[in-house]
Amino acid sequence: MPKVLSSQHGHYFRSSPYYVQPRSSASAEGVVVDMNMLGDGLYHCVYAVPIRVGPGNQEFVMQVDTGSSDIWIASTNCRSRPSCESFNGPKYDSTTARFTNATFDVSYHRGRVKGSVVIDSVELAGYSFEAQALVSATDIENEVLDTGSGFSGLIGLALQSNSVIAQQLRSNVEGATLTSHLFGPATSNFTPPARRFISLMLERPYHPAVASKLGLGAHPNLPYSLDPATLLYSDIIMSNPGPLFWRIPLTRITIDIGGNESSLTLKETSAQGITSIWPVAVFDSGGTDMITTRQIANAFYGAWGIGPGQYGVYYVPCDLTMNVTLTLGSGDGINVPIHPLDLSNPIPTEPGSGTCVGSIQATDNVIPQGDIILGASFLRNIYTVLSYESNTPRLGIIPFTNPEVARNEFETVRIKHSHIGTGLSPSQSSNQDQNTQAPATSPKGGPLSSTGLKVLLGIIGALAVIGVGLWIGLYLLRKRWKTEGWDKAAAKEENNLEMFSDHGPKKDKTLKSQLEVHGVAPEEAFSAFGGNSH
């Protein structure tokens, strides 16, 4: 059972490192919840929160995913290899839940989740929903549930119209998403947040400045003395039968090389069913990197004279400082500088090689939702607000990254091989007093010693031994790019397209397609890197 502390400390799960901040009792004032970053944060990264499910208050750690809309939890009946068999964390016992006649069988571009749709009680950060539709997942493919401390399932924070559960139940009432319940009407037993928004702040590995937070109708204390009043908003791109994803136009990519700025020429969207004069960007916390079209990726890396390498993967020198700003949204747009550390990652299997993998990679297939998927490597640079406080859902953004500070931090890490915040080498920093702010953290947020860092890197290297290409594929494996669910909406939209504009509804259609890993069929790509796609 959960342990409840005094209001001075908030409350938390006794068996979990997560806790709710003191001011976050579930009420009209809203809640701020600590998220935990699971995995290494570079090659595999999950931002997770705890929930309770059912009358027995079963406790689960769940990934927070802004790219999908539904909840699923690995069931006690799941025997999938390796996703469930290798997972020693808690699994969902649905024996007390109310079963519906609906089933959930969604194929992602890589991976699949199957199970029964049930109705059960769910509590998130003190907000209790007595009749929440969710999936008791009995068959899970290509989900690495044992990442870091382990997570048991997923909470989708995309829009209600994108819910596969609601489509299967043929009801937005019984099939209401967690967000729809959260901002639903007040009852004698439930008080929703007065402010209708969800916010995210994602930490960067080994970077002490930003902590991972999930806000439900409340803002966390922002770093760098930033003020939520400075949020800049953009209406999301709409579709029929309703808004599906948190997506806005990408109007400019600015690259600064040696003080000389240039902007890429961006063409109209190539996404299925959207007519837009700009590429479309989708905010998706369910993956780590940024995936875009081959055209955009070639133009981007071409600014440094870099082209795709073997299997279409883009590699860059690890000491290459990439100064990049994305301009997003309607009107004048919102300028978001990206930290150079978020634009490339060292290769675990080739330590000291000086070659890194670019964080922006390409697929040669059409991306159904848009033209670029902005994963955690982008979202770490902003405070993100998913707002329902106007007639049209809006994305709110406060950029975090100061380009000059970011360049200095990049030099500290990649050139001087030191830690941010100390100016010391890893061996020096490991000998400091325990009260000194640790530049590196474990998945649970505690200090990570030099020895622990070496062990972690060794584990990462072992996991990545099947090759860089498999890592690139891993991001694609984890993307919730639904094919089934979208097709039903697409049938309603196919002949009802409108030009993209800053006002009024926009129509969307989706495309069911077979994903390739950077131009190589999945089985061929995994085989080429010595891996097994199953």
Short mmCIF file of C-alpha atoms in Angstrom, two decimals:
data_model
loop_
_atom_site.label_atom_id
_atom_site.label_comp_id
_atom_site.label_asym_id
_atom_site.label_seq_id
_atom_site.Cartn_x
_atom_site.Cartn_y
_atom_site.Cartn_z
CA MET A 1 0.00 0.00 0.00
CA PRO A 2 1.23 3.53 -0.62
CA LYS A 3 2.68 5.41 2.26
CA VAL A 4 1.25 8.89 2.81
CA LEU A 5 3.49 11.45 4.45
CA SER A 6 2.63 14.85 5.83
CA SER A 7 1.88 17.72 3.45
CA GLN A 8 5.41 18.90 4.06
CA HIS A 9 6.73 15.95 2.09
CA GLY A 10 3.91 15.03 -0.28
CA HIS A 11 3.27 11.34 -0.93
CA TYR A 12 5.07 8.59 -2.76
CA PHE A 13 5.08 4.86 -3.38
CA ARG A 14 7.04 3.08 -0.70
CA SER A 15 8.44 0.69 -3.31
CA SER A 16 9.24 3.36 -5.86
CA PRO A 17 11.83 6.14 -6.20
CA TYR A 18 9.12 8.43 -7.55
CA TYR A 19 7.25 10.92 -5.45
CA VAL A 20 4.82 13.81 -5.83
CA GLN A 21 6.05 17.27 -4.98
CA PRO A 22 4.70 18.83 -1.76
CA ARG A 23 2.24 21.22 -3.42
CA SER A 24 0.82 18.49 -5.62
CA SER A 25 -2.12 17.02 -3.71
CA ALA A 26 -4.66 16.06 -6.37
CA SER A 27 -7.05 18.98 -6.50
CA ALA A 28 -8.00 21.96 -8.61
CA GLU A 29 -4.51 23.33 -7.99
CA GLY A 30 -2.95 20.61 -10.14
CA VAL A 31 -0.07 18.21 -9.59
CA VAL A 32 3.62 18.09 -10.43
CA VAL A 33 5.15 14.60 -10.54
CA ASP A 34 8.79 13.58 -10.70
CA MET A 35 9.54 11.45 -13.75
CA ASN A 36 12.37 8.94 -13.80
CA MET A 37 14.65 8.56 -16.81
CA LEU A 38 15.20 4.86 -17.41
CA GLY A 39 17.92 3.44 -19.65
CA ASP A 40 21.17 5.12 -20.61
CA GLY A 41 19.38 8.21 -21.89
CA LEU A 42 21.29 8.15 -25.17
CA TYR A 43 20.55 4.95 -27.04
CA HIS A 44 17.51 3.86 -25.12
CA CYS A 45 15.54 6.28 -23.01
CA VAL A 46 12.20 6.01 -21.24
CA TYR A 47 10.66 8.77 -19.11
CA ALA A 48 8.35 7.13 -16.63
CA VAL A 49 5.87 7.80 -13.82
CA PRO A 50 4.10 5.49 -11.34
CA ILE A 51 0.41 4.64 -11.37
CA ARG A 52 -1.91 2.46 -9.30
CA VAL A 53 -4.43 0.19 -10.97
CA GLY A 54 -7.41 -1.78 -9.68
CA PRO A 55 -8.99 -2.19 -6.24
CA GLY A 56 -5.78 -3.83 -5.02
CA ASN A 57 -3.74 -0.73 -5.90
CA GLN A 58 -1.31 -2.62 -8.11
CA GLU A 59 1.68 -0.35 -8.67
CA PHE A 60 3.33 0.06 -12.07
CA VAL A 61 6.00 2.25 -13.61
CA MET A 62 4.73 3.54 -16.96
CA GLN A 63 6.38 5.26 -19.91
CA VAL A 64 4.98 8.70 -20.74
CA ASP A 65 4.37 8.89 -24.50
CA THR A 66 3.02 11.99 -26.24
CA GLY A 67 2.97 10.10 -29.56
CA SER A 68 0.08 7.73 -28.73
CA SER A 69 -3.20 7.98 -26.88
CA ASP A 70 -3.91 4.70 -25.06
CA ILE A 71 -2.81 2.88 -21.90
CA TRP A 72 -1.48 -0.64 -22.01
CA ILE A 73 0.13 -2.75 -19.28
CA ALA A 74 1.96 -6.07 -19.57
CA SER A 75 -0.40 -8.73 -18.25
CA THR A 76 0.41 -11.60 -15.92
CA ASN A 77 -0.68 -13.77 -18.85
CA CYS A 78 1.94 -12.26 -21.18
CA ARG A 79 4.56 -14.82 -22.19
CA SER A 80 6.06 -12.98 -25.17
CA ARG A 81 9.75 -13.54 -25.75
CA PRO A 82 11.80 -11.62 -24.90
CA SER A 83 9.60 -8.66 -23.88
CA CYS A 84 7.63 -10.36 -21.10
CA GLU A 85 9.71 -13.45 -20.30
CA SER A 86 12.80 -11.37 -19.54
CA PHE A 87 10.86 -8.79 -17.51
CA ASN A 88 10.90 -9.37 -13.75
CA GLY A 89 8.91 -6.26 -12.88
CA PRO A 90 5.24 -6.14 -11.87
CA LYS A 91 2.61 -7.32 -14.34
CA TYR A 92 -1.07 -6.48 -14.44
CA ASP A 93 -3.57 -8.89 -12.87
CA SER A 94 -6.87 -8.08 -14.58
CA THR A 95 -9.04 -10.64 -12.77
CA THR A 96 -11.02 -7.91 -10.96
CA ALA A 97 -11.37 -5.68 -14.04
CA ARG A 98 -14.47 -5.49 -16.21
CA PHE A 99 -13.74 -7.07 -19.57
CA THR A 100 -15.26 -5.59 -22.71
CA ASN A 101 -15.83 -7.39 -25.98
CA ALA A 102 -13.09 -5.32 -27.59
CA THR A 103 -9.57 -6.45 -28.33
CA PHE A 104 -6.49 -4.37 -28.99
CA ASP A 105 -4.17 -5.47 -31.77
CA VAL A 106 -1.99 -2.65 -33.02
CA SER A 107 1.00 -3.10 -35.27
CA TYR A 108 3.54 -0.34 -35.05
CA HIS A 109 6.10 0.17 -37.79
CA ARG A 110 8.14 -2.25 -35.76
CA GLY A 111 6.58 -4.15 -32.93
CA ARG A 112 3.09 -5.04 -31.88
CA VAL A 113 0.86 -5.04 -28.81
CA LYS A 114 -2.14 -7.32 -28.46
CA GLY A 115 -4.55 -7.80 -25.60
CA SER A 116 -8.01 -7.32 -24.18
CA VAL A 117 -9.61 -3.95 -23.53
CA VAL A 118 -10.73 -3.80 -19.90
CA ILE A 119 -12.24 -1.19 -17.61
CA ASP A 120 -10.48 -0.68 -14.30
CA SER A 121 -9.67 2.04 -11.80
CA VAL A 122 -6.46 4.01 -12.36
CA GLU A 123 -4.75 6.53 -10.10
CA LEU A 124 -2.10 8.91 -11.33
CA ALA A 125 -0.55 11.32 -8.81
CA GLY A 126 -3.64 11.31 -6.62
CA TYR A 127 -6.18 11.72 -9.42
CA SER A 128 -8.40 8.62 -9.47
CA PHE A 129 -10.42 7.47 -12.46
CA GLU A 130 -12.86 4.71 -11.56
CA ALA A 131 -13.66 3.53 -15.10
CA GLN A 132 -10.53 3.88 -17.21
CA ALA A 133 -10.28 1.86 -20.41
CA LEU A 134 -6.89 0.21 -20.84
CA VAL A 135 -5.28 -2.80 -22.46
CA SER A 136 -4.28 -5.90 -20.56
CA ALA A 137 -1.44 -6.78 -22.94
CA THR A 138 -0.92 -10.50 -23.46
CA ASP A 139 1.37 -10.30 -26.48
CA ILE A 140 4.12 -7.68 -26.67
CA GLU A 141 6.74 -7.60 -29.41
CA ASN A 142 9.89 -5.47 -29.45
CA GLU A 143 9.33 -3.59 -26.21
CA VAL A 144 12.35 -3.60 -23.91
CA LEU A 145 10.43 -3.55 -20.64
CA ASP A 146 13.49 -4.35 -18.53
CA THR A 147 15.18 -1.07 -19.50
CA GLY A 148 16.92 0.44 -16.47
CA SER A 149 14.70 -0.05 -13.43
CA GLY A 150 12.00 -1.54 -15.64
CA PHE A 151 8.63 -0.26 -16.82
CA SER A 152 5.42 -2.24 -17.20
CA GLY A 153 3.56 -0.34 -19.86
CA LEU A 154 2.70 2.96 -21.45
CA ILE A 155 0.48 6.00 -20.89
CA GLY A 156 -0.43 7.76 -24.12
CA LEU A 157 -0.90 11.54 -24.00
CA ALA A 158 -1.79 12.17 -27.64
CA LEU A 159 -5.30 13.30 -28.53
CA GLN A 160 -8.58 11.46 -27.93
CA SER A 161 -9.30 11.11 -31.67
CA ASN A 162 -6.14 9.03 -31.99
CA SER A 163 -7.30 6.44 -29.43
CA VAL A 164 -7.48 2.91 -30.83
CA ILE A 165 -9.35 1.80 -27.71
CA ALA A 166 -12.11 4.36 -28.33
CA GLN A 167 -12.36 3.23 -31.94
CA GLN A 168 -12.63 -0.40 -30.86
CA LEU A 169 -15.29 0.39 -28.26
CA ARG A 170 -17.00 2.78 -30.69
CA SER A 171 -17.31 5.23 -27.84
CA ASN A 172 -15.38 8.28 -26.67
CA VAL A 173 -17.17 7.94 -23.34
CA GLU A 174 -16.35 4.38 -22.35
CA GLY A 175 -13.14 4.63 -24.35
CA ALA A 176 -12.07 7.99 -22.94
CA THR A 177 -8.32 8.47 -22.65
CA LEU A 178 -6.66 9.28 -19.34
CA THR A 179 -6.36 12.91 -20.44
CA SER A 180 -10.08 13.08 -21.25
CA HIS A 181 -10.88 11.75 -17.78
CA LEU A 182 -8.39 14.12 -16.15
CA PHE A 183 -10.03 17.19 -17.65
CA GLY A 184 -13.56 15.86 -17.43
CA PRO A 185 -16.36 17.36 -15.34
CA ALA A 186 -16.10 17.58 -11.56
CA THR A 187 -18.13 15.12 -9.50
CA SER A 188 -18.72 14.56 -5.80
CA ASN A 189 -15.70 12.25 -5.81
CA PHE A 190 -13.45 13.98 -8.33
CA THR A 191 -12.06 17.48 -8.73
CA PRO A 192 -10.18 18.03 -12.00
CA PRO A 193 -7.31 20.51 -12.32
CA ALA A 194 -8.60 24.03 -12.85
CA ARG A 195 -5.94 24.56 -15.52
CA ARG A 196 -6.42 22.23 -18.49
CA PHE A 197 -2.89 21.37 -19.55
CA ILE A 198 -0.20 18.74 -19.20
CA SER A 199 3.45 19.75 -19.15
CA LEU A 200 6.75 17.93 -19.59
CA MET A 201 10.32 18.74 -18.71
CA LEU A 202 12.90 16.09 -19.66
CA GLU A 203 16.37 15.73 -18.21
CA ARG A 204 19.51 15.25 -20.27
CA PRO A 205 21.90 12.42 -19.29
CA TYR A 206 24.71 13.57 -16.99
CA HIS A 207 23.42 17.15 -17.03
CA PRO A 208 22.47 18.57 -13.61
CA ALA A 209 20.46 21.63 -14.66
CA VAL A 210 17.08 20.12 -15.58
CA ALA A 211 15.03 17.49 -13.74
CA SER A 212 12.31 15.39 -15.38
CA LYS A 213 8.82 16.58 -14.39
CA LEU A 214 5.25 15.86 -15.45
CA GLY A 215 2.72 18.59 -14.69
CA LEU A 216 -1.02 17.92 -14.53
CA GLY A 217 -2.62 21.34 -14.52
CA ALA A 218 0.39 22.80 -12.70
CA HIS A 219 3.80 24.14 -13.66
CA PRO A 220 6.98 22.86 -12.00
CA ASN A 221 9.70 25.18 -10.81
CA LEU A 222 11.49 25.92 -14.07
CA PRO A 223 15.28 26.03 -14.36
CA TYR A 224 17.29 29.12 -15.20
CA SER A 225 14.68 31.31 -13.43
CA LEU A 226 12.30 30.91 -16.37
CA ASP A 227 8.69 31.99 -15.97
CA PRO A 228 5.66 30.03 -17.30
CA ALA A 229 4.17 33.42 -18.21
CA THR A 230 6.65 33.53 -21.10
CA LEU A 231 5.19 30.44 -22.78
CA LEU A 232 4.76 30.80 -26.54
CA TYR A 233 1.84 28.91 -28.08
CA SER A 234 0.97 27.50 -31.48
CA ASP A 235 -2.27 25.82 -32.55
CA ILE A 236 -1.70 22.19 -33.49
CA ILE A 237 -2.44 20.95 -36.99
CA MET A 238 -6.00 19.66 -36.97
CA SER A 239 -7.56 16.75 -38.78
CA ASN A 240 -10.88 15.04 -39.27
CA PRO A 241 -12.48 13.38 -37.23
CA GLY A 242 -10.47 15.40 -34.71
CA PRO A 243 -6.95 16.35 -33.64
CA LEU A 244 -4.68 13.31 -33.58
CA PHE A 245 -1.15 14.36 -32.63
CA TRP A 246 0.78 17.18 -31.02
CA ARG A 247 2.13 18.54 -34.30
CA ILE A 248 2.93 21.98 -35.60
CA PRO A 249 4.68 23.36 -38.71
CA LEU A 250 8.48 23.48 -38.95
CA THR A 251 9.16 26.75 -40.73
CA ARG A 252 12.95 27.08 -40.52
CA ILE A 253 16.15 25.15 -39.75
CA THR A 254 19.00 27.56 -39.07
CA ILE A 255 22.62 26.35 -38.97
CA ASP A 256 25.49 28.43 -37.61
CA ILE A 257 28.93 27.37 -38.87
CA GLY A 258 31.76 29.56 -37.67
CA GLY A 259 29.46 32.51 -37.09
CA ASN A 260 27.92 32.27 -40.56
CA GLU A 261 24.21 31.50 -40.37
CA SER A 262 22.26 29.83 -43.15
CA SER A 263 18.76 28.40 -43.38
CA LEU A 264 17.75 25.24 -45.16
CA THR A 265 15.21 25.44 -47.95
CA LEU A 266 12.14 23.66 -46.65
CA LYS A 267 9.42 22.42 -48.97
CA GLU A 268 5.81 21.51 -48.40
CA THR A 269 4.94 18.50 -46.31
CA SER A 270 5.21 15.02 -47.75
CA ALA A 271 3.06 13.51 -45.00
CA GLN A 272 0.00 11.62 -46.10
CA GLY A 273 -3.27 13.52 -45.97
CA ILE A 274 -1.92 16.93 -44.91
CA THR A 275 -1.61 19.85 -47.30
CA SER A 276 0.92 22.24 -45.80
CA ILE A 277 3.38 24.72 -47.25
CA TRP A 278 5.80 23.68 -44.46
CA PRO A 279 7.08 20.37 -43.15
CA VAL A 280 5.14 19.12 -40.14
CA ALA A 281 6.85 18.33 -36.81
CA VAL A 282 5.41 15.85 -34.30
CA PHE A 283 6.31 16.05 -30.59
CA ASP A 284 6.88 12.50 -29.35
CA SER A 285 8.37 11.68 -25.96
CA GLY A 286 8.14 7.95 -26.72
CA GLY A 287 11.45 7.85 -28.61
CA THR A 288 14.91 9.29 -28.20
CA ASP A 289 16.01 10.77 -31.50
CA MET A 290 14.67 12.80 -34.38
CA ILE A 291 13.52 10.91 -37.47
CA THR A 292 12.83 12.80 -40.67
CA THR A 293 12.64 12.43 -44.43
CA ARG A 294 15.71 11.63 -46.48
CA GLN A 295 15.38 14.99 -48.23
CA ILE A 296 15.54 16.99 -45.01
CA ALA A 297 18.33 14.83 -43.52
CA ASN A 298 20.49 15.16 -46.65
CA ALA A 299 20.06 18.94 -46.69
CA PHE A 300 20.80 19.16 -42.97
CA TYR A 301 24.03 17.16 -42.92
CA GLY A 302 25.01 18.56 -46.31
CA ALA A 303 25.66 21.89 -44.57
CA TRP A 304 28.79 20.25 -43.12
CA GLY A 305 29.60 18.28 -46.27
CA ILE A 306 28.33 15.03 -44.71
CA GLY A 307 26.27 12.45 -46.56
CA PRO A 308 24.66 9.18 -45.48
CA GLY A 309 27.02 6.33 -44.69
CA GLN A 310 26.47 2.61 -44.79
CA TYR A 311 22.80 1.63 -44.58
CA GLY A 312 21.84 5.29 -44.87
CA VAL A 313 23.06 6.19 -41.36
CA TYR A 314 24.52 9.65 -40.78
CA TYR A 315 27.81 9.79 -38.83
CA VAL A 316 29.58 12.92 -37.60
CA PRO A 317 32.89 13.65 -35.83
CA CYS A 318 32.27 13.56 -32.08
CA ASP A 319 33.98 16.93 -31.67
CA LEU A 320 31.83 18.64 -34.31
CA THR A 321 29.92 21.47 -32.62
CA MET A 322 26.58 21.62 -34.42
CA ASN A 323 24.84 24.93 -33.74
CA VAL A 324 21.25 24.43 -34.86
CA THR A 325 17.97 26.26 -34.24
CA LEU A 326 14.53 25.02 -35.25
CA THR A 327 11.71 27.52 -35.80
CA LEU A 328 8.32 25.98 -35.08
CA GLY A 329 4.69 27.01 -35.07
CA SER A 330 2.42 29.39 -36.89
CA GLY A 331 2.91 33.14 -37.26
CA ASP A 332 6.40 34.37 -36.44
CA GLY A 333 7.29 30.98 -35.06
CA ILE A 334 9.17 29.90 -31.94
CA ASN A 335 12.97 29.67 -32.15
CA VAL A 336 14.37 26.61 -30.34
CA PRO A 337 18.18 26.23 -30.18
CA ILE A 338 19.24 22.59 -29.82
CA HIS A 339 22.09 21.67 -27.50
CA PRO A 340 25.00 20.23 -29.54
CA LEU A 341 25.16 17.30 -27.10
CA ASP A 342 21.65 16.37 -28.26
CA LEU A 343 22.69 16.23 -31.92
CA SER A 344 25.18 13.34 -31.80
CA ASN A 345 26.06 10.38 -29.60
CA PRO A 346 29.29 8.36 -29.26
CA ILE A 347 29.17 4.79 -30.53
CA PRO A 348 29.32 2.42 -27.52
CA THR A 349 30.97 -0.37 -29.52
CA GLU A 350 33.69 1.98 -30.76
CA PRO A 351 34.88 3.96 -27.72
CA GLY A 352 37.52 6.51 -28.55
CA SER A 353 36.94 6.25 -32.28
CA GLY A 354 35.99 9.91 -32.55
CA THR A 355 32.97 8.99 -34.65
CA CYS A 356 29.45 9.66 -33.41
CA VAL A 357 26.00 8.83 -34.71
CA GLY A 358 23.89 11.86 -35.61
CA SER A 359 20.71 12.24 -33.59
CA ILE A 360 18.79 13.23 -36.71
CA GLN A 361 18.28 10.19 -38.91
CA ALA A 362 16.14 9.48 -41.95
CA THR A 363 13.64 6.97 -43.18
CA ASP A 364 13.00 6.50 -46.89
CA ASN A 365 9.33 5.84 -46.24
CA VAL A 366 6.59 8.40 -45.76
CA ILE A 367 6.14 9.26 -42.08
CA PRO A 368 2.35 9.19 -41.66
CA GLN A 369 2.03 11.89 -38.98
CA GLY A 370 4.40 14.48 -40.40
CA ASP A 371 7.87 15.10 -41.79
CA ILE A 372 9.98 15.01 -38.66
CA ILE A 373 9.44 13.21 -35.36
CA LEU A 374 10.92 15.26 -32.53
CA GLY A 375 11.88 12.83 -29.78
CA ALA A 376 13.53 13.32 -26.41
CA SER A 377 16.78 14.63 -27.89
CA PHE A 378 14.79 17.67 -29.03
CA LEU A 379 12.30 17.86 -26.15
CA ARG A 380 15.16 18.15 -23.63
CA ASN A 381 15.72 21.65 -24.96
CA ILE A 382 12.28 22.99 -24.09
CA TYR A 383 9.56 23.13 -21.49
CA THR A 384 6.54 21.64 -23.26
CA VAL A 385 2.89 22.34 -22.49
CA LEU A 386 0.06 20.31 -24.05
CA SER A 387 -2.80 22.76 -23.63
CA TYR A 388 -6.54 22.19 -23.79
CA GLU A 389 -7.37 25.69 -22.57
CA SER A 390 -8.71 27.02 -25.86
CA ASN A 391 -11.09 25.75 -28.52
CA THR A 392 -8.15 24.26 -30.41
CA PRO A 393 -5.48 22.24 -28.59
CA ARG A 394 -2.21 24.17 -28.53
CA LEU A 395 1.44 23.43 -27.94
CA GLY A 396 3.23 25.75 -25.54
CA ILE A 397 7.02 26.08 -25.60
CA ILE A 398 9.70 27.77 -23.54
CA PRO A 399 13.20 27.19 -25.00
CA PHE A 400 15.82 26.22 -22.40
CA THR A 401 19.05 26.12 -24.33
CA ASN A 402 21.38 29.11 -24.41
CA PRO A 403 23.56 28.57 -27.51
CA GLU A 404 26.71 30.08 -26.00
CA VAL A 405 26.43 28.09 -22.77
CA ALA A 406 25.63 24.97 -24.77
CA ARG A 407 28.76 25.37 -26.90
CA ASN A 408 30.88 25.67 -23.76
CA GLU A 409 29.26 22.57 -22.27
CA PHE A 410 29.85 20.67 -25.49
CA GLU A 411 33.51 21.61 -25.36
CA THR A 412 33.69 20.50 -21.73
CA VAL A 413 32.27 17.06 -22.53
CA ARG A 414 33.55 16.28 -26.01
CA ILE A 415 36.86 18.16 -26.14
CA LYS A 416 38.03 18.28 -22.52
CA HIS A 417 36.34 14.98 -21.61
CA SER A 418 35.06 16.44 -18.35
CA HIS A 419 31.66 16.61 -16.69
CA ILE A 420 29.28 19.53 -16.90
CA GLY A 421 29.16 21.54 -13.72
CA THR A 422 32.55 20.54 -12.28
CA GLY A 423 35.27 21.24 -14.82
CA LEU A 424 36.90 18.07 -13.49
CA SER A 425 37.88 14.91 -15.27
CA PRO A 426 35.82 11.81 -14.41
CA SER A 427 38.61 10.47 -12.18
CA GLN A 428 38.90 13.77 -10.33
CA SER A 429 35.18 14.20 -9.83
CA SER A 430 34.85 10.71 -8.35
CA ASN A 431 37.11 11.76 -5.47
CA GLN A 432 35.10 14.80 -4.49
CA ASP A 433 33.11 15.11 -1.28
CA GLN A 434 29.66 13.56 -1.46
CA ASN A 435 28.06 16.97 -0.98
CA THR A 436 29.47 18.12 -4.30
CA GLN A 437 26.86 18.18 -7.07
CA ALA A 438 27.36 15.01 -9.08
CA PRO A 439 27.75 15.64 -12.79
CA ALA A 440 26.49 12.16 -13.65
CA THR A 441 23.44 10.42 -12.25
CA SER A 442 22.19 6.91 -12.11
CA PRO A 443 18.76 6.09 -13.55
CA LYS A 444 17.30 6.74 -10.09
CA GLY A 445 18.95 10.12 -9.81
CA GLY A 446 21.70 9.22 -7.33
CA PRO A 447 25.41 9.90 -7.78
CA LEU A 448 27.18 7.75 -10.32
CA SER A 449 30.83 7.16 -9.56
CA SER A 450 33.58 6.85 -12.12
CA THR A 451 33.54 3.08 -11.61
CA GLY A 452 29.77 3.00 -11.93
CA LEU A 453 30.01 5.04 -15.11
CA LYS A 454 32.47 2.55 -16.57
CA VAL A 455 30.16 -0.33 -15.63
CA LEU A 456 27.21 1.50 -17.19
CA LEU A 457 29.14 2.15 -20.37
CA GLY A 458 30.18 -1.49 -20.43
CA ILE A 459 26.58 -2.57 -20.17
CA ILE A 460 25.60 -0.14 -22.90
CA GLY A 461 28.36 -1.51 -25.08
CA ALA A 462 27.20 -5.07 -24.50
CA LEU A 463 23.63 -4.18 -25.36
CA ALA A 464 24.81 -2.43 -28.51
CA VAL A 465 27.20 -5.13 -29.65
CA ILE A 466 24.92 -6.19 -32.50
CA GLY A 467 25.76 -2.95 -34.19
CA VAL A 468 25.03 0.70 -34.71
CA GLY A 469 22.41 -0.09 -37.30
CA LEU A 470 20.41 -2.03 -34.77
CA TRP A 471 20.49 0.99 -32.47
CA ILE A 472 19.17 3.19 -35.25
CA GLY A 473 16.46 0.61 -35.77
CA LEU A 474 15.68 0.60 -32.05
CA TYR A 475 14.30 4.11 -32.19
CA LEU A 476 12.06 3.05 -35.02
CA LEU A 477 11.04 -0.06 -33.09
CA ARG A 478 9.83 2.08 -30.24
CA LYS A 479 7.84 4.59 -32.28
CA ARG A 480 4.13 4.42 -31.81
CA TRP A 481 3.48 5.02 -35.49
CA LYS A 482 0.10 3.32 -35.58
CA THR A 483 -1.10 1.74 -38.75
CA GLU A 484 -4.30 0.12 -37.57
CA GLY A 485 -6.44 2.81 -35.93
CA TRP A 486 -5.26 5.44 -38.36
CA ASP A 487 -6.77 3.64 -41.32
CA LYS A 488 -10.24 3.90 -39.82
CA ALA A 489 -9.86 7.64 -39.44
CA ALA A 490 -8.32 7.87 -42.90
CA ALA A 491 -11.41 6.36 -44.49
CA LYS A 492 -13.42 9.30 -43.17
CA GLU A 493 -10.90 11.85 -44.33
CA GLU A 494 -9.72 10.68 -47.73
CA ASN A 495 -11.79 13.05 -49.80
CA ASN A 496 -11.88 15.92 -47.37
CA LEU A 497 -8.54 17.73 -47.50
CA GLU A 498 -7.95 21.43 -46.95
CA MET A 499 -5.00 23.74 -47.46
CA PHE A 500 -2.90 24.28 -44.34
CA SER A 501 -3.45 27.66 -42.75
CA ASP A 502 -3.02 29.27 -39.35
CA HIS A 503 -6.77 29.26 -38.77
CA GLY A 504 -9.57 26.78 -39.15
CA PRO A 505 -9.55 22.98 -39.28
CA LYS A 506 -7.02 21.04 -41.30
CA LYS A 507 -7.71 17.56 -42.59
CA ASP A 508 -5.45 14.60 -42.17
CA LYS A 509 -5.15 11.20 -43.75
CA THR A 510 -2.77 8.44 -42.78
CA LEU A 511 -0.87 5.84 -44.70
CA LYS A 512 -0.27 2.25 -43.73
CA SER A 513 3.18 1.31 -44.94
CA GLN A 514 6.00 -1.10 -44.31
CA LEU A 515 8.85 0.54 -42.44
CA GLU A 516 12.39 0.14 -43.64
CA VAL A 517 15.38 0.82 -41.45
CA HIS A 518 16.96 3.66 -43.40
CA GLY A 519 16.13 2.20 -46.77
CA VAL A 520 16.78 -1.43 -45.81
CA ALA A 521 13.95 -3.87 -45.14
CA PRO A 522 13.79 -4.68 -41.39
CA GLU A 523 14.84 -8.33 -41.61
CA GLU A 524 17.68 -7.45 -43.98
CA ALA A 525 18.87 -4.60 -41.77
CA PHE A 526 18.88 -6.66 -38.59
CA SER A 527 20.57 -9.57 -40.35
CA ALA A 528 23.23 -7.28 -41.78
CA PHE A 529 24.17 -6.15 -38.28
CA GLY A 530 24.18 -9.63 -36.82
CA GLY A 531 20.86 -9.15 -35.01
CA ASN A 532 17.59 -11.02 -34.96
CA SER A 533 14.49 -9.02 -35.82
CA HIS A 534 12.39 -11.41 -33.76
#
